[in-house]
Tab-separated table of C-alpha atoms in Angstrom:
chain	number	residue	atom	x	y	z
J	23	MET	CA	11.868	-162.511	-38.027
J	24	ASN	CA	9.732	-165.579	-37.505
J	25	ASP	CA	12.229	-168.034	-36.041
J	26	ALA	CA	10.244	-171.202	-36.763
J	27	ARG	CA	9.704	-170.251	-40.392
J	28	ASP	CA	13.186	-168.765	-40.855
J	29	LYS	CA	15.270	-171.496	-39.264
J	30	GLY	CA	13.077	-174.539	-38.640
J	31	LEU	CA	12.705	-177.657	-40.730
J	32	THR	CA	8.958	-177.456	-41.323
J	33	LEU	CA	7.852	-176.518	-44.808
J	34	ASN	CA	5.531	-173.546	-44.289
J	35	PRO	CA	5.549	-171.417	-47.459
J	36	LYS	CA	4.605	-167.776	-47.062
J	37	TYR	CA	2.218	-167.366	-49.973
J	38	ASP	CA	1.501	-163.790	-51.009
J	39	ARG	CA	-1.960	-162.217	-51.317
J	40	ASP	CA	-2.387	-164.078	-54.609
J	41	GLY	CA	-1.408	-167.403	-53.060
J	42	LEU	CA	1.987	-167.481	-54.772
J	43	ILE	CA	5.668	-167.822	-54.016
J	44	THR	CA	8.530	-166.934	-56.349
J	45	ALA	CA	10.369	-169.759	-58.112
J	46	VAL	CA	13.868	-169.341	-59.537
J	47	VAL	CA	15.096	-172.054	-61.881
J	48	THR	CA	18.797	-172.538	-62.510
J	49	ASP	CA	20.504	-174.929	-64.888
J	50	ALA	CA	21.801	-177.837	-62.794
J	51	GLU	CA	24.930	-178.017	-64.950
J	52	SER	CA	25.927	-174.419	-65.709
J	53	GLY	CA	24.310	-172.689	-62.733
J	54	ASP	CA	22.786	-170.049	-65.028
J	55	VAL	CA	19.430	-168.656	-64.053
J	56	LEU	CA	16.994	-169.963	-66.655
J	57	MET	CA	13.712	-168.384	-65.576
J	58	VAL	CA	11.736	-166.840	-62.749
J	59	ALA	CA	8.071	-167.732	-62.306
J	60	HIS	CA	5.516	-168.376	-59.571
J	61	MET	CA	4.100	-171.402	-57.811
J	62	ASN	CA	0.912	-171.830	-55.864
J	63	GLU	CA	0.502	-174.641	-53.363
J	64	GLU	CA	-0.611	-177.115	-56.030
J	65	ALA	CA	2.300	-176.299	-58.361
J	66	LEU	CA	4.798	-176.641	-55.530
J	67	GLY	CA	3.306	-179.977	-54.492
J	68	LEU	CA	3.288	-181.333	-58.040
J	69	THR	CA	6.883	-180.227	-58.567
J	70	VAL	CA	8.018	-182.095	-55.457
J	71	GLN	CA	5.909	-185.171	-56.261
J	72	THR	CA	6.627	-185.525	-59.970
J	73	GLY	CA	10.156	-184.163	-60.271
J	74	PHE	CA	9.106	-181.838	-63.074
J	75	ALA	CA	8.670	-178.099	-62.600
J	76	HIS	CA	5.100	-176.839	-62.399
J	77	PHE	CA	4.092	-173.208	-62.056
J	78	TRP	CA	1.060	-170.999	-61.768
J	79	SER	CA	0.620	-168.835	-64.834
J	80	ARG	CA	-0.488	-165.397	-63.698
J	81	SER	CA	-1.367	-164.332	-67.250
J	82	ARG	CA	-3.439	-167.430	-67.978
J	83	GLN	CA	-4.560	-167.926	-64.364
J	84	SER	CA	-3.941	-171.636	-64.597
J	85	LEU	CA	-1.632	-174.395	-63.487
J	86	TRP	CA	1.198	-174.855	-65.931
J	87	LYS	CA	3.523	-177.813	-66.329
J	88	LYS	CA	6.562	-176.269	-67.973
J	89	GLY	CA	7.117	-177.910	-71.349
J	90	GLU	CA	3.654	-179.446	-71.513
J	91	THR	CA	3.180	-178.094	-75.035
J	92	SER	CA	6.763	-177.286	-76.113
J	93	GLY	CA	8.288	-180.472	-74.725
J	94	HIS	CA	10.918	-178.317	-73.007
J	95	MET	CA	10.360	-179.679	-69.541
J	96	LEU	CA	12.489	-178.958	-66.523
J	97	GLN	CA	13.595	-182.070	-64.657
J	98	VAL	CA	14.241	-181.195	-61.033
J	99	ARG	CA	17.573	-182.148	-59.496
J	100	ASP	CA	17.299	-180.181	-56.261
J	101	MET	CA	14.905	-177.777	-54.569
J	102	ARG	CA	15.621	-175.244	-51.853
J	103	ILE	CA	13.491	-172.768	-49.955
J	104	ASP	CA	14.701	-169.434	-48.634
J	105	CYS	CA	14.758	-168.104	-45.091
J	106	ASP	CA	11.332	-166.482	-45.064
J	107	GLN	CA	9.861	-169.264	-47.226
J	108	ASP	CA	8.486	-167.018	-49.928
J	109	ALA	CA	10.860	-168.185	-52.670
J	110	VAL	CA	12.141	-171.520	-53.953
J	111	TRP	CA	15.260	-172.313	-55.931
J	112	VAL	CA	14.851	-175.178	-58.391
J	113	LYS	CA	17.973	-176.713	-59.915
J	114	ALA	CA	16.848	-178.424	-63.079
J	115	VAL	CA	17.944	-180.142	-66.248
J	116	PRO	CA	16.202	-178.379	-69.163
J	117	ALA	CA	15.006	-180.489	-72.096
J	118	GLY	CA	15.402	-177.539	-74.471
J	119	PRO	CA	15.359	-173.747	-74.535
J	120	THR	CA	13.590	-172.485	-71.438
J	121	CYS	CA	12.504	-169.107	-72.826
J	122	HIS	CA	9.430	-168.678	-75.027
J	123	THR	CA	11.658	-166.574	-77.328
J	124	GLY	CA	13.764	-169.646	-78.056
J	125	ALA	CA	16.678	-168.497	-75.907
J	126	ARG	CA	18.267	-171.014	-73.583
J	127	SER	CA	17.611	-168.678	-70.653
J	128	CYS	CA	15.010	-165.948	-70.253
J	129	PHE	CA	17.882	-163.728	-69.060
J	130	PHE	CA	19.511	-163.190	-72.439
J	131	ARG	CA	19.983	-159.422	-72.164
J	132	ARG	CA	22.538	-157.577	-70.071
J	133	ILE	CA	21.625	-154.342	-68.295
J	134	GLY	CA	24.301	-151.682	-68.631
J	135	PRO	CA	24.560	-147.921	-68.197
J	136	GLU	CA	23.664	-147.559	-71.878
J	137	GLY	CA	20.659	-149.890	-71.844
J	138	LEU	CA	20.384	-153.533	-72.851
J	139	THR	CA	22.715	-155.698	-74.886
J	140	ALA	CA	22.036	-159.221	-76.064
J	141	VAL	CA	24.372	-161.786	-74.558
J	142	ASP	CA	25.010	-165.443	-75.114
J	143	VAL	CA	24.199	-167.086	-71.828
J	144	LEU	CA	26.471	-169.963	-72.773
J	145	GLU	CA	29.491	-167.675	-72.508
S	18	MET	CA	3.843	-161.521	-75.907
S	19	ASN	CA	4.985	-157.924	-76.232
S	20	ASP	CA	7.696	-158.170	-78.867
S	21	ALA	CA	9.402	-154.853	-78.099
S	22	ARG	CA	9.629	-155.639	-74.396
S	23	ASP	CA	10.408	-159.329	-74.887
S	24	LYS	CA	13.092	-159.085	-77.549
S	25	GLY	CA	14.139	-155.446	-77.916
S	26	LEU	CA	17.110	-153.673	-76.418
S	27	THR	CA	15.226	-150.956	-74.561
S	28	LEU	CA	15.106	-151.256	-70.801
S	29	ASN	CA	11.399	-151.108	-69.957
S	30	PRO	CA	10.824	-152.939	-66.670
S	31	LYS	CA	7.338	-154.278	-66.063
S	32	TYR	CA	6.792	-153.151	-62.488
S	33	ASP	CA	3.961	-154.886	-60.652
S	34	ARG	CA	1.048	-153.153	-58.917
S	35	ASP	CA	3.419	-152.302	-56.052
S	36	GLY	CA	6.010	-150.842	-58.423
S	37	LEU	CA	8.390	-153.758	-57.995
S	38	ILE	CA	10.298	-156.317	-60.013
S	39	THR	CA	11.873	-159.509	-58.675
S	40	ALA	CA	15.645	-159.588	-58.181
S	41	VAL	CA	17.590	-162.845	-57.985
S	42	VAL	CA	21.159	-162.625	-56.719
S	43	THR	CA	23.663	-165.367	-57.496
S	44	ASP	CA	27.232	-165.701	-56.311
S	45	ALA	CA	29.487	-164.630	-59.196
S	46	GLU	CA	31.969	-167.369	-58.307
S	47	SER	CA	29.908	-170.413	-57.307
S	48	GLY	CA	26.700	-169.632	-59.187
S	49	ASP	CA	24.611	-170.408	-56.084
S	50	VAL	CA	21.456	-168.420	-55.596
S	51	LEU	CA	22.117	-166.200	-52.602
S	52	MET	CA	18.827	-164.355	-52.196
S	53	VAL	CA	15.625	-163.218	-53.855
S	54	ALA	CA	14.299	-159.725	-53.171
S	55	HIS	CA	12.552	-156.864	-54.936
S	56	MET	CA	13.599	-153.634	-56.608
S	57	ASN	CA	11.622	-150.534	-57.401
S	58	GLU	CA	12.774	-148.095	-60.073
S	59	GLU	CA	15.056	-146.239	-57.665
S	60	ALA	CA	16.703	-149.409	-56.362
S	61	LEU	CA	17.294	-150.667	-59.894
S	62	GLY	CA	18.789	-147.332	-60.928
S	63	LEU	CA	21.067	-147.155	-57.896
S	64	THR	CA	22.233	-150.735	-58.439
S	65	VAL	CA	23.211	-149.952	-62.038
S	66	GLN	CA	24.830	-146.627	-61.118
S	67	THR	CA	26.743	-147.631	-57.991
S	68	GLY	CA	27.591	-151.267	-58.688
S	69	PHE	CA	26.173	-152.315	-55.322
S	70	ALA	CA	22.851	-154.117	-54.944
S	71	HIS	CA	19.961	-152.009	-53.686
S	72	PHE	CA	16.458	-153.309	-53.024
S	73	TRP	CA	13.057	-152.179	-51.850
S	74	SER	CA	12.194	-153.650	-48.482
S	75	ARG	CA	8.536	-154.612	-48.533
S	76	SER	CA	8.468	-155.194	-44.765
S	77	ARG	CA	10.078	-151.846	-43.952
S	78	GLN	CA	8.647	-150.043	-46.986
S	79	SER	CA	11.963	-148.358	-47.640
S	80	LEU	CA	14.947	-148.356	-49.952
S	81	TRP	CA	17.600	-150.731	-48.741
S	82	LYS	CA	21.250	-150.893	-49.703
S	83	LYS	CA	22.171	-154.485	-48.953
S	84	GLY	CA	24.915	-154.538	-46.311
S	85	GLU	CA	24.380	-150.942	-45.247
S	86	THR	CA	24.275	-152.000	-41.605
S	87	SER	CA	25.866	-155.486	-41.689
S	88	GLY	CA	28.674	-154.555	-44.056
S	89	HIS	CA	27.744	-157.591	-46.163
S	90	MET	CA	27.337	-155.726	-49.401
S	91	LEU	CA	26.837	-157.305	-52.796
S	92	GLN	CA	29.212	-156.002	-55.438
S	93	VAL	CA	27.628	-156.384	-58.847
S	94	ARG	CA	29.560	-158.181	-61.567
S	95	ASP	CA	26.770	-158.544	-64.110
S	96	MET	CA	23.084	-157.794	-64.435
S	97	ARG	CA	20.514	-159.375	-66.739
S	98	ILE	CA	16.822	-158.825	-67.331
S	99	ASP	CA	14.372	-161.506	-68.364
S	100	CYS	CA	12.143	-161.714	-71.408
S	101	ASP	CA	9.105	-159.971	-69.969
S	102	GLN	CA	11.277	-157.564	-67.980
S	103	ASP	CA	9.728	-158.284	-64.607
S	104	ALA	CA	12.808	-159.943	-63.090
S	105	VAL	CA	16.514	-159.198	-62.936
S	106	TRP	CA	19.418	-161.530	-62.317
S	107	VAL	CA	22.298	-159.972	-60.420
S	108	LYS	CA	25.635	-161.782	-60.355
S	109	ALA	CA	27.494	-160.444	-57.345
S	110	VAL	CA	30.485	-160.855	-55.107
S	111	PRO	CA	29.199	-161.031	-51.517
S	112	ALA	CA	31.237	-159.363	-48.774
S	113	GLY	CA	29.932	-161.838	-46.184
S	114	PRO	CA	26.953	-164.063	-45.438
S	115	THR	CA	23.990	-162.878	-47.474
S	116	CYS	CA	21.250	-164.261	-45.228
S	117	HIS	CA	20.101	-162.498	-42.064
S	118	THR	CA	20.362	-165.892	-40.323
S	119	GLY	CA	24.116	-165.868	-40.902
S	120	ALA	CA	23.967	-168.456	-43.674
S	121	ARG	CA	25.965	-167.814	-46.814
S	122	SER	CA	22.796	-168.147	-48.901
S	123	CYS	CA	19.181	-167.644	-47.899
S	124	PHE	CA	18.494	-171.010	-49.586
S	125	PHE	CA	20.074	-173.197	-46.920
S	126	ARG	CA	17.242	-175.750	-46.679
S	127	ARG	CA	16.391	-178.480	-49.153
S	128	ILE	CA	12.779	-179.369	-49.900
S	129	GLY	CA	12.166	-183.098	-50.022
S	130	PRO	CA	9.206	-185.443	-49.828
S	131	GLU	CA	9.719	-185.611	-46.060
S	132	GLY	CA	9.988	-181.865	-45.496
S	133	LEU	CA	13.060	-179.674	-45.122
S	134	THR	CA	16.667	-180.594	-44.419
S	135	ALA	CA	19.494	-178.178	-43.728
S	136	VAL	CA	22.206	-178.243	-46.360
S	137	ASP	CA	25.596	-176.668	-46.730
S	138	VAL	CA	25.343	-174.492	-49.807
S	139	LEU	CA	29.096	-174.777	-50.226
S	140	GLU	CA	28.724	-178.455	-51.044
């Protein structure tokens, strides 16, 4: 345990070997997890500064303002960082479906003993 | 986009180069994000089979049943997988504080323009 990082009040993200931290976005109203993505230092800074979620796209290797093309932006209501500062929790108001499949949340399938089942995340 | 993985009903996790997927745990009652950790194939299987959250500890390089030593286990109520199957969302009932610092959630600090502030996640 690194006490300063784990308990202090200095922002000191623990970026991984690719320069990224994990970002979890929940719906500020329902609390549902909408998506999980990654932020580099620039994306984290822009998210804090602008109030709209920015990420680092690992597949495209580029900065990505969520909703830049789809219009389905994520307006930030609150941001938290975890104990070891390698993950952030973004509470956001989504302007539309968050998932590229058109689902409200990327987590639209339940894992069960028999495999996956589609679920309505509005339930 | 891989249509079968993104939209199908076959569990086919996309493990990273370390054999891991991201696991987000929320409180089944409050919806708060409690922790973010990682699962390998064994941890995912044990979580589904036993109904208690298991992870892969990257720092200890070992399988880890959450609460094995502290008693603060996470009883699974629901599990979801995201579109590209590299992250799971676990809704759980925590038997005690989830964070090793003693906080109820690992996300006990807010990120603001001025740095971090401690918050009560029960608010």
